[in-house]
Short mmCIF file of N, CA and C in Angstrom, two decimals:
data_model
loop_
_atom_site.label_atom_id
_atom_site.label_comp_id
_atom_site.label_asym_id
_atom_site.label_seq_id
_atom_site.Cartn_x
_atom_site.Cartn_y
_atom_site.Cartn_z
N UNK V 1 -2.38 -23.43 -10.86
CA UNK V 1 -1.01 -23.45 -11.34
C UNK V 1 -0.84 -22.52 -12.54
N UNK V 2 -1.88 -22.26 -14.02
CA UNK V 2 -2.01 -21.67 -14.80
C UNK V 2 -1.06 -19.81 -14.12
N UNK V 3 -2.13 -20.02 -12.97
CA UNK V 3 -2.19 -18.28 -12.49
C UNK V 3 -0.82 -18.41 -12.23
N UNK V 4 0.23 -18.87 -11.36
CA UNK V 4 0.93 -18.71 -11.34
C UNK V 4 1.98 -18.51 -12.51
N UNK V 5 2.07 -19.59 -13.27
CA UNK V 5 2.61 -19.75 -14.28
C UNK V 5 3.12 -18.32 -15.47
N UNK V 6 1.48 -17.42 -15.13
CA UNK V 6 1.83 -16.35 -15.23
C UNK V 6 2.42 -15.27 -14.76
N UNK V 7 2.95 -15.21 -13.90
CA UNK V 7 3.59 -14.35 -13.19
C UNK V 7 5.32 -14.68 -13.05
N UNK V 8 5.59 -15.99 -13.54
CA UNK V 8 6.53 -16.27 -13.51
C UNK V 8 8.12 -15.66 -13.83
N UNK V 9 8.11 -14.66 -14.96
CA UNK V 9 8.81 -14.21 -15.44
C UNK V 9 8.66 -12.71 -14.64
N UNK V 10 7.95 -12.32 -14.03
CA UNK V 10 7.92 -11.14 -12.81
C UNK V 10 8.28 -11.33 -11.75
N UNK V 11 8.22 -12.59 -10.91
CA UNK V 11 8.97 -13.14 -10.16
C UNK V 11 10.47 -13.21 -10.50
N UNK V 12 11.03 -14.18 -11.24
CA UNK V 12 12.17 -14.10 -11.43
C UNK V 12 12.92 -12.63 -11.84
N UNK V 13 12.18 -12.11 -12.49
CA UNK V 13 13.03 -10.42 -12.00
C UNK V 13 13.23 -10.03 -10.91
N UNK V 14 12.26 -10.13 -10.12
CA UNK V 14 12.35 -9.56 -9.02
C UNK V 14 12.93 -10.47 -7.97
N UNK V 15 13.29 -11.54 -8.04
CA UNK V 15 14.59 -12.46 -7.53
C UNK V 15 15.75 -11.83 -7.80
N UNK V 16 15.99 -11.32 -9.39
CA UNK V 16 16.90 -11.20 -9.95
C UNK V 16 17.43 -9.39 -9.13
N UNK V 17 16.91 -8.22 -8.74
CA UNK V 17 16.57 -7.69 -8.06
C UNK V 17 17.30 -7.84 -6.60
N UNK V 18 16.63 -8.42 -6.13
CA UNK V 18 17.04 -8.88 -4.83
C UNK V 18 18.49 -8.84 -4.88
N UNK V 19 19.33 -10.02 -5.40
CA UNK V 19 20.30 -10.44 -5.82
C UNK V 19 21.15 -8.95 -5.81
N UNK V 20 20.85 -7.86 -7.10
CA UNK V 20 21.46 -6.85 -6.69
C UNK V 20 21.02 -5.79 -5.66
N UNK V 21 20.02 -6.09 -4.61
CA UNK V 21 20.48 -5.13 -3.28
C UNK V 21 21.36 -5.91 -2.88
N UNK V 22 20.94 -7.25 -2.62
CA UNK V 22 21.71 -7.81 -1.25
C UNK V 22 23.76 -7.93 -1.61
N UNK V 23 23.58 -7.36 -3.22
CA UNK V 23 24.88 -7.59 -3.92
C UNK V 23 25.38 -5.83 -3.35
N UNK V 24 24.29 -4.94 -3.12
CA UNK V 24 24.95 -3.46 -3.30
C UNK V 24 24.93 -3.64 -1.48
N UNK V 25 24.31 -4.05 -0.28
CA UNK V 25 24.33 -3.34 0.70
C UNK V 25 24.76 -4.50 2.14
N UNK V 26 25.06 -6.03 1.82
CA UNK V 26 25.53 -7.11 2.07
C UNK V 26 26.22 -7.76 2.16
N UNK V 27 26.60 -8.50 0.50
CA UNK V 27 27.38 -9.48 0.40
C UNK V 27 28.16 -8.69 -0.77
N UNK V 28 29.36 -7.90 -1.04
CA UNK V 28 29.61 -7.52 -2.45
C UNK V 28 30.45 -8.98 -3.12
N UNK V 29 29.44 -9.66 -3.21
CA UNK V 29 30.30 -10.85 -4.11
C UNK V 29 29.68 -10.98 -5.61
N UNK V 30 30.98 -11.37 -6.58
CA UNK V 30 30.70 -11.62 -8.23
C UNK V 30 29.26 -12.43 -7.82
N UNK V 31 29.14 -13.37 -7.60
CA UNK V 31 28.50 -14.68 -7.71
C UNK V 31 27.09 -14.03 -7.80
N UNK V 32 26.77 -13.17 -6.96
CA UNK V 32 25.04 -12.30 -6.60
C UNK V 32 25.21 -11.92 -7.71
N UNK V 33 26.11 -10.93 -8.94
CA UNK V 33 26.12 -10.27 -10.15
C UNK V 33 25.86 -11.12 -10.92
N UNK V 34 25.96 -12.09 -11.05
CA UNK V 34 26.12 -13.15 -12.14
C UNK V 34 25.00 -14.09 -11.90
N UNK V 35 24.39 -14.34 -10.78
CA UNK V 35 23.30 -15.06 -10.78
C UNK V 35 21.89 -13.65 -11.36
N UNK V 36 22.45 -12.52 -10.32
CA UNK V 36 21.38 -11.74 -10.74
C UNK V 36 20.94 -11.12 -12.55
N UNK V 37 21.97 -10.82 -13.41
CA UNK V 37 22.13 -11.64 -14.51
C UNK V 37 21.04 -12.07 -15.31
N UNK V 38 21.76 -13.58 -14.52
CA UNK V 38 20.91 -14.56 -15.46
C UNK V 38 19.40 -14.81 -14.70
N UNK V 39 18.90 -14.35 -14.31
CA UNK V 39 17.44 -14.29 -12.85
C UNK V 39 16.67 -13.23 -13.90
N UNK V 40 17.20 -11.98 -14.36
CA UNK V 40 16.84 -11.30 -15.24
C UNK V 40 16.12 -11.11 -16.49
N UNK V 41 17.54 -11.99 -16.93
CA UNK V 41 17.21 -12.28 -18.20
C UNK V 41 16.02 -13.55 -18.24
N UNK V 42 16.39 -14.46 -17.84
CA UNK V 42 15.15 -15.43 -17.78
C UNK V 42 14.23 -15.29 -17.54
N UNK V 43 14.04 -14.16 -16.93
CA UNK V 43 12.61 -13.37 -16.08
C UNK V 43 11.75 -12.67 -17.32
N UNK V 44 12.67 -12.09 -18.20
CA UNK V 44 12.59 -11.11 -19.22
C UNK V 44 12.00 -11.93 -20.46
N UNK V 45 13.13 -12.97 -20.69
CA UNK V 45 12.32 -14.51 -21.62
C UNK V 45 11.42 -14.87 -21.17
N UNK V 46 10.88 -15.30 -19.95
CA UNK V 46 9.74 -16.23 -19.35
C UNK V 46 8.60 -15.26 -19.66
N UNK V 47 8.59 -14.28 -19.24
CA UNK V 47 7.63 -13.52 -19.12
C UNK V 47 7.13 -12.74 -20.80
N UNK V 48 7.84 -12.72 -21.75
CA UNK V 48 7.63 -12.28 -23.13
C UNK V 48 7.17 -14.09 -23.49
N UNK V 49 7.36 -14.63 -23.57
CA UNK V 49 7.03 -16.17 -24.05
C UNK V 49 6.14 -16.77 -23.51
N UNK V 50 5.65 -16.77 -22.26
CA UNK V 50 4.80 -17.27 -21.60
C UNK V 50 3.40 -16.47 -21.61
N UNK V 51 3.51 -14.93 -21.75
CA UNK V 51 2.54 -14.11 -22.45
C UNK V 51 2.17 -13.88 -23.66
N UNK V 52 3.14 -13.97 -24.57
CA UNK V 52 2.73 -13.83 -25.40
C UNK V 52 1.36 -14.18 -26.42
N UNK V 53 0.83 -13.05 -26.53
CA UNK V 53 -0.62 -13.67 -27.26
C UNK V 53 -0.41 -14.27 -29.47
N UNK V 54 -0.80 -15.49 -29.02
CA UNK V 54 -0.63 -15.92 -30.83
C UNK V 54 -1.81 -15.16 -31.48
#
């Protein structure tokens, strides 16, 4: 679980990602912009916080 745990915030980017193809070549709906967003940013937090070395 550790291992994963690390990767977590690279995952959720790359959710976040997704969100805008399937937003550019799919579905053009707000909702994919706005989830993709916040998939990002949390990805961006998780991954600076969860690595971070003390």
């Amino acid at each position: 679980m550790d291992g994963f745990k690390k990767y977590l915030g690279v995952v959720l980017i790359l959710l976040g990602v997704l969100c805008l193809v399937m937003y550019k070549f799919a579905v053009p709906e707000n909702w994919l912009l706005v989830s993709a967003m916040v998939l990002e940013v949390a990805g961006i937090f998780a991954y600076i916080f969860i690595n971070k070395k003390a």
